[in-house]
mmCIF file of C-alpha atoms in Angstrom:
data_model
loop_
_atom_site.group_PDB
_atom_site.id
_atom_site.type_symbol
_atom_site.label_atom_id
_atom_site.label_comp_id
_atom_site.label_asym_id
_atom_site.label_seq_id
_atom_site.Cartn_x
_atom_site.Cartn_y
_atom_site.Cartn_z
ATOM 1 C CA MET A 727 1.555 -13.836 43.530
ATOM 2 C CA ALA A 728 -0.896 -11.922 41.363
ATOM 3 C CA VAL A 729 0.829 -13.051 38.165
ATOM 4 C CA ARG A 730 3.019 -16.027 37.305
ATOM 5 C CA PHE A 731 4.410 -17.628 34.163
ATOM 6 C CA ASN A 732 4.060 -21.417 34.351
ATOM 7 C CA PRO A 733 6.338 -23.315 31.926
ATOM 8 C CA THR A 734 4.826 -26.105 29.830
ATOM 9 C CA GLN A 735 6.218 -29.158 28.049
ATOM 10 C CA ASP A 736 5.933 -27.488 24.645
ATOM 11 C CA GLU A 737 8.298 -24.696 25.684
ATOM 12 C CA THR A 738 5.563 -22.114 26.097
ATOM 13 C CA PHE A 739 4.269 -20.427 29.231
ATOM 14 C CA GLU A 740 0.861 -20.102 30.791
ATOM 15 C CA LEU A 741 0.227 -16.579 32.021
ATOM 16 C CA GLU A 742 -1.597 -17.188 35.254
ATOM 17 C CA GLY A 743 -3.095 -13.960 36.553
ATOM 18 C CA HIS A 744 -5.391 -12.824 39.310
ATOM 19 C CA GLY A 745 -6.971 -9.500 40.106
ATOM 20 C CA LYS A 746 -5.914 -6.909 37.553
ATOM 21 C CA TYR A 747 -3.917 -9.579 35.708
ATOM 22 C CA ASN A 748 -7.016 -11.646 34.929
ATOM 23 C CA PHE A 749 -7.030 -10.922 31.221
ATOM 24 C CA VAL A 750 -10.081 -13.080 30.541
ATOM 25 C CA ARG A 751 -12.019 -10.586 32.640
ATOM 26 C CA HIS A 752 -10.398 -7.646 30.830
ATOM 27 C CA LYS A 753 -11.369 -9.149 27.464
ATOM 28 C CA GLU A 754 -14.952 -9.724 28.596
ATOM 29 C CA HIS A 755 -15.147 -6.107 29.822
ATOM 30 C CA VAL A 756 -13.924 -4.795 26.472
ATOM 31 C CA GLU A 757 -16.384 -6.985 24.578
ATOM 32 C CA GLY A 758 -19.202 -5.685 26.759
ATOM 33 C CA LEU A 759 -18.283 -2.088 25.935
ATOM 34 C CA VAL A 760 -18.167 -2.886 22.232
ATOM 35 C CA ALA A 761 -21.587 -4.565 22.415
ATOM 36 C CA GLU A 762 -22.969 -1.358 23.941
ATOM 37 C CA GLY A 763 -21.416 0.738 21.193
ATOM 38 C CA ARG A 764 -18.974 2.416 23.585
ATOM 39 C CA TYR A 765 -16.039 2.066 21.220
ATOM 40 C CA ALA A 766 -13.783 4.790 22.590
ATOM 41 C CA GLU A 767 -14.079 3.350 26.097
ATOM 42 C CA ALA A 768 -13.409 -0.120 24.724
ATOM 43 C CA CYS A 769 -10.195 1.036 23.044
ATOM 44 C CA GLU A 770 -9.069 2.757 26.248
ATOM 45 C CA ALA A 771 -9.829 -0.315 28.360
ATOM 46 C CA ARG A 772 -8.039 -2.577 25.902
ATOM 47 C CA PHE A 773 -4.939 -0.357 25.929
ATOM 48 C CA THR A 774 -4.954 -0.321 29.734
ATOM 49 C CA ALA A 775 -4.977 -4.123 29.685
ATOM 50 C CA PHE A 776 -2.212 -4.149 27.075
ATOM 51 C CA GLN A 777 -0.051 -1.967 29.329
ATOM 52 C CA LEU A 778 -0.499 -4.482 32.146
ATOM 53 C CA ILE A 779 0.642 -7.289 29.833
ATOM 54 C CA ALA A 780 3.685 -5.280 28.709
ATOM 55 C CA GLU A 781 4.462 -4.526 32.352
ATOM 56 C CA VAL A 782 4.776 -8.200 33.324
ATOM 57 C CA LEU A 783 6.511 -9.556 30.215
ATOM 58 C CA PRO A 784 10.305 -9.928 30.596
ATOM 59 C CA GLU A 785 12.337 -7.341 28.720
ATOM 60 C CA ASP A 786 15.343 -9.518 27.913
ATOM 61 C CA GLU A 787 13.713 -12.590 26.322
ATOM 62 C CA ALA A 788 10.738 -13.589 24.205
ATOM 63 C CA MET A 789 7.958 -15.227 26.170
ATOM 64 C CA ALA A 790 5.822 -17.526 24.015
ATOM 65 C CA LEU A 791 2.387 -17.934 25.588
ATOM 66 C CA ARG A 792 0.310 -21.109 25.357
ATOM 67 C CA TRP A 793 -2.706 -20.412 23.148
ATOM 68 C CA GLU A 794 -4.743 -23.230 24.699
ATOM 69 C CA HIS A 795 -4.538 -21.525 28.130
ATOM 70 C CA ALA A 796 -7.487 -19.178 28.617
ATOM 71 C CA ASN A 797 -5.729 -16.267 30.323
ATOM 72 C CA SER A 798 -2.782 -16.448 27.936
ATOM 73 C CA ARG A 799 -5.112 -16.553 24.934
ATOM 74 C CA ALA A 800 -7.042 -13.553 26.277
ATOM 75 C CA ALA A 801 -3.775 -11.637 26.674
ATOM 76 C CA ILE A 802 -2.805 -12.420 23.072
ATOM 77 C CA SER A 803 -6.239 -11.292 21.875
ATOM 78 C CA ILE A 804 -5.958 -8.035 23.791
ATOM 79 C CA MET A 805 -2.526 -7.335 22.338
ATOM 80 C CA TYR A 806 -3.791 -7.806 18.802
ATOM 81 C CA GLY A 807 -6.954 -5.819 19.424
ATOM 82 C CA SER A 808 -5.069 -2.867 20.847
ATOM 83 C CA ALA A 809 -2.645 -2.907 17.910
ATOM 84 C CA VAL A 810 -5.615 -2.730 15.542
ATOM 85 C CA ASP A 811 -7.073 0.146 17.566
ATOM 86 C CA HIS A 812 -3.854 2.127 17.120
ATOM 87 C CA PHE A 813 -3.624 1.171 13.451
ATOM 88 C CA ARG A 814 -7.105 2.577 12.842
ATOM 89 C CA ILE A 815 -6.119 5.972 14.253
ATOM 90 C CA GLY A 816 -2.859 6.061 12.289
ATOM 91 C CA ASP A 817 -0.446 5.545 15.207
ATOM 92 C CA LEU A 818 1.758 3.175 13.241
ATOM 93 C CA GLU A 819 4.755 3.377 15.566
ATOM 94 C CA MET A 820 2.683 2.078 18.468
ATOM 95 C CA THR A 821 1.057 -0.503 16.199
ATOM 96 C CA MET A 822 4.468 -1.830 15.115
ATOM 97 C CA ALA A 823 5.704 -2.051 18.717
ATOM 98 C CA GLN A 824 2.571 -3.890 19.790
ATOM 99 C CA LEU A 825 2.595 -6.323 16.869
ATOM 100 C CA GLU A 826 6.287 -7.104 17.333
ATOM 101 C CA MET A 827 5.589 -7.877 20.985
ATOM 102 C CA LEU A 828 2.568 -9.945 19.995
ATOM 103 C CA LEU A 829 4.547 -12.099 17.564
ATOM 104 C CA GLU A 830 7.070 -12.845 20.300
ATOM 105 C CA CYS A 831 4.220 -14.025 22.532
ATOM 106 C CA ASP A 832 2.345 -15.824 19.771
ATOM 107 C CA PRO A 833 4.913 -17.224 17.314
ATOM 108 C CA GLU A 834 2.175 -19.338 15.675
ATOM 109 C CA ASP A 835 0.505 -16.031 14.772
ATOM 110 C CA HIS A 836 -3.126 -16.998 15.301
ATOM 111 C CA PHE A 837 -4.320 -13.559 14.146
ATOM 112 C CA GLU A 838 -2.022 -13.441 11.091
ATOM 113 C CA ALA A 839 -0.611 -10.237 12.536
ATOM 114 C CA VAL A 840 2.445 -10.520 10.315
ATOM 115 C CA ASN A 841 0.407 -9.207 7.384
ATOM 116 C CA LEU A 842 -0.653 -6.059 9.215
ATOM 117 C CA LEU A 843 2.856 -5.532 10.511
ATOM 118 C CA ALA A 844 4.178 -5.771 6.955
ATOM 119 C CA LEU A 845 1.873 -2.946 5.865
ATOM 120 C CA CYS A 846 3.136 -0.827 8.752
ATOM 121 C CA TYR A 847 6.738 -1.428 7.748
ATOM 122 C CA VAL A 848 5.989 -0.441 4.150
ATOM 123 C CA ALA A 849 4.131 2.712 5.231
ATOM 124 C CA MET A 850 7.047 3.739 7.478
ATOM 125 C CA GLU A 851 9.646 2.621 4.918
ATOM 126 C CA GLU A 852 11.254 0.282 7.433
ATOM 127 C CA TRP A 853 12.762 -1.751 4.619
ATOM 128 C CA GLU A 854 15.247 -3.793 6.633
ATOM 129 C CA ALA A 855 12.496 -4.923 8.977
ATOM 130 C CA PHE A 856 10.192 -5.623 6.030
ATOM 131 C CA ASP A 857 12.810 -7.741 4.272
ATOM 132 C CA GLU A 858 13.339 -9.787 7.424
ATOM 133 C CA LEU A 859 9.605 -10.250 7.814
ATOM 134 C CA SER A 860 8.947 -11.038 4.159
ATOM 135 C CA ILE A 861 9.931 -14.711 4.519
ATOM 136 C CA ASP A 862 6.765 -15.100 6.588
ATOM 137 C CA LEU A 863 4.521 -13.552 3.928
ATOM 138 C CA THR A 864 2.852 -16.501 2.223
ATOM 139 C CA GLU A 865 1.160 -16.433 -1.170
ATOM 140 C CA LYS A 866 -1.762 -18.247 0.473
ATOM 141 C CA ALA A 867 -2.782 -14.959 2.086
ATOM 142 C CA ALA A 868 -4.130 -12.155 -0.088
ATOM 143 C CA GLU A 869 -3.012 -9.631 2.529
ATOM 144 C CA ALA A 870 0.588 -10.819 2.181
ATOM 145 C CA ILE A 871 0.527 -10.510 -1.613
ATOM 146 C CA ILE A 872 -0.866 -6.988 -1.309
ATOM 147 C CA ALA A 873 1.860 -6.056 1.161
ATOM 148 C CA ARG A 874 4.494 -7.259 -1.301
ATOM 149 C CA LEU A 875 2.847 -5.382 -4.168
ATOM 150 C CA TRP A 876 2.701 -2.174 -2.167
ATOM 151 C CA ALA A 877 6.319 -2.573 -1.042
ATOM 152 C CA THR A 878 7.471 -2.866 -4.654
ATOM 153 C CA PHE A 879 5.438 0.187 -5.593
ATOM 154 C CA ARG A 880 6.744 2.254 -2.669
ATOM 155 C CA ARG A 881 10.346 1.284 -3.403
ATOM 156 C CA HIS A 882 10.412 1.447 -7.184
ATOM 157 C CA GLY A 883 7.273 3.283 -8.271
ATOM 158 C CA GLU A 884 6.175 0.270 -10.292
ATOM 159 C CA ILE A 885 3.438 -2.324 -10.050
ATOM 160 C CA ASP A 886 4.595 -5.944 -10.156
ATOM 161 C CA GLY A 887 2.483 -7.409 -12.951
ATOM 162 C CA LYS A 888 3.090 -11.001 -11.874
ATOM 163 C CA GLY A 889 2.047 -10.151 -8.344
ATOM 164 C CA VAL A 890 -1.165 -8.522 -9.592
ATOM 165 C CA GLU A 891 -1.970 -11.553 -11.714
ATOM 166 C CA LEU A 892 -1.358 -13.797 -8.697
ATOM 167 C CA LEU A 893 -3.736 -11.695 -6.638
ATOM 168 C CA ARG A 894 -6.385 -11.642 -9.372
ATOM 169 C CA SER A 895 -6.227 -15.372 -9.961
ATOM 170 C CA ARG A 896 -5.984 -16.662 -6.387
ATOM 171 C CA HIS A 897 -7.770 -13.934 -4.401
ATOM 172 C CA LYS A 898 -10.328 -12.397 -6.729
ATOM 173 C CA ALA A 899 -12.439 -10.906 -3.932
ATOM 174 C CA PHE A 900 -9.521 -8.967 -2.474
ATOM 175 C CA TYR A 901 -8.461 -7.672 -5.870
ATOM 176 C CA ALA A 902 -12.034 -6.628 -6.643
ATOM 177 C CA GLU A 903 -12.263 -4.772 -3.339
ATOM 178 C CA LEU A 904 -8.991 -2.930 -3.964
ATOM 179 C CA VAL A 905 -10.114 -1.568 -7.319
ATOM 180 C CA ALA A 906 -13.783 -0.982 -6.402
ATOM 181 C CA THR A 907 -15.117 2.563 -6.449
ATOM 182 C CA GLU A 908 -17.393 1.972 -3.447
ATOM 183 C CA HIS A 909 -17.097 -0.167 -0.321
ATOM 184 C CA PRO A 910 -20.549 0.001 1.304
ATOM 185 C CA ASP A 911 -20.863 -0.876 4.965
ATOM 186 C CA ASP A 912 -24.471 -1.895 4.439
ATOM 187 C CA ASP A 913 -26.881 -4.385 6.017
ATOM 188 C CA ALA A 914 -26.065 -7.081 3.482
ATOM 189 C CA PHE A 915 -22.370 -6.878 4.343
ATOM 190 C CA ARG A 916 -23.106 -6.867 8.072
ATOM 191 C CA ARG A 917 -25.265 -9.970 7.809
ATOM 192 C CA ASP A 918 -22.626 -11.721 5.714
ATOM 193 C CA ILE A 919 -19.592 -10.930 7.887
ATOM 194 C CA SER A 920 -21.419 -11.850 11.099
ATOM 195 C CA SER A 921 -22.628 -15.205 9.758
ATOM 196 C CA GLU A 922 -21.032 -18.508 10.662
ATOM 197 C CA ARG A 923 -19.432 -18.751 7.222
ATOM 198 C CA PRO A 924 -18.855 -15.287 5.781
ATOM 199 C CA THR A 925 -18.124 -15.111 2.076
ATOM 200 C CA MET A 926 -14.695 -14.198 0.803
ATOM 201 C CA ALA A 927 -16.180 -10.987 -0.562
ATOM 202 C CA ALA A 928 -17.284 -9.990 2.945
ATOM 203 C CA GLU A 929 -13.878 -10.828 4.400
ATOM 204 C CA ALA A 930 -12.214 -8.728 1.719
ATOM 205 C CA ARG A 931 -14.567 -5.810 2.508
ATOM 206 C CA GLU A 932 -13.770 -6.152 6.218
ATOM 207 C CA TRP A 933 -10.045 -6.059 5.439
ATOM 208 C CA TRP A 934 -10.538 -2.975 3.260
ATOM 209 C CA MET A 935 -12.336 -1.203 6.085
ATOM 210 C CA LEU A 936 -9.471 -2.005 8.433
ATOM 211 C CA THR A 937 -6.769 -0.795 6.045
ATOM 212 C CA GLU A 938 -8.641 2.131 4.475
ATOM 213 C CA PRO A 939 -6.751 4.721 6.584
ATOM 214 C CA LEU A 940 -3.547 3.646 4.810
ATOM 215 C CA TRP A 941 -5.032 3.974 1.344
ATOM 216 C CA SER A 942 -6.436 7.397 2.228
ATOM 217 C CA GLU A 943 -2.942 8.516 3.200
ATOM 218 C CA PHE A 944 -1.191 6.714 0.327
ATOM 219 C CA PRO A 945 -3.745 6.748 -2.545
ATOM 220 C CA GLU A 946 -1.225 6.391 -5.369
ATOM 221 C CA PHE A 947 -0.968 2.606 -5.045
ATOM 222 C CA ILE A 948 -4.720 2.057 -5.306
ATOM 223 C CA GLU A 949 -5.014 4.515 -8.188
ATOM 224 C CA LYS A 950 -2.260 2.680 -10.036
ATOM 225 C CA LEU A 951 -4.055 -0.635 -9.533
ATOM 226 C CA LYS A 952 -7.339 0.869 -10.756
ATOM 227 C CA GLY A 953 -5.577 2.224 -13.834
ATOM 228 C CA GLY A 954 -4.180 -1.219 -14.542
ATOM 229 C CA ASN A 955 -7.613 -2.717 -14.060
ATOM 230 C CA ARG A 956 -9.121 -0.325 -16.607
ATOM 231 C CA THR A 957 -6.397 -1.344 -19.084
ATOM 232 C CA LEU A 958 -7.211 -5.020 -18.539
ATOM 233 C CA LEU A 959 -10.908 -4.394 -19.084
ATOM 234 C CA SER A 960 -10.502 -2.267 -22.196
#
């Protein structure tokens, strides 16, 4: 068989694949295209690989894949990467479907996809889904706090002062990036984010660049935060 799910002792499955179901090879192909600057082709190749994964996954049950298994880990990486691709172009419905599938395959959430999914739910006003997901939004993650803040603003038109203070005190770099007037994608940032130990400021800038399409479409939240920041500084 070209593809097979091998059960493991920890109640996960190893996605063994050959030929077109060798997702390690798919991932390497995509990475090669990215390295050559052929980003559109990389996105297309990644989505093709995602479709193959979706094709073999069972429809009637969640299939948790074993992260330590190379082909399974490559499949998980492809799923997340393709979801990000669709998020960047504003296709939030596809992004949500892909991230929901990803979390079924990777319940440990190695890419912290829950935070991106939460933003999608808020943008689409999928409040029931957001409320169910919110138990997984931890205060240890700046992205989760921001998702909660934005949800409150979208629902009630108000900024949660306690949430802002939590963000400012525990995740200063992310707060600073949210209220900054410029977010330069310069050489200094590139060197920082590609280093072995990128600074929190660089990670916050990288997150901003990922989520910027949302804030361009929904600028009111950021403007409200900036207004509050000016009040705090005055």
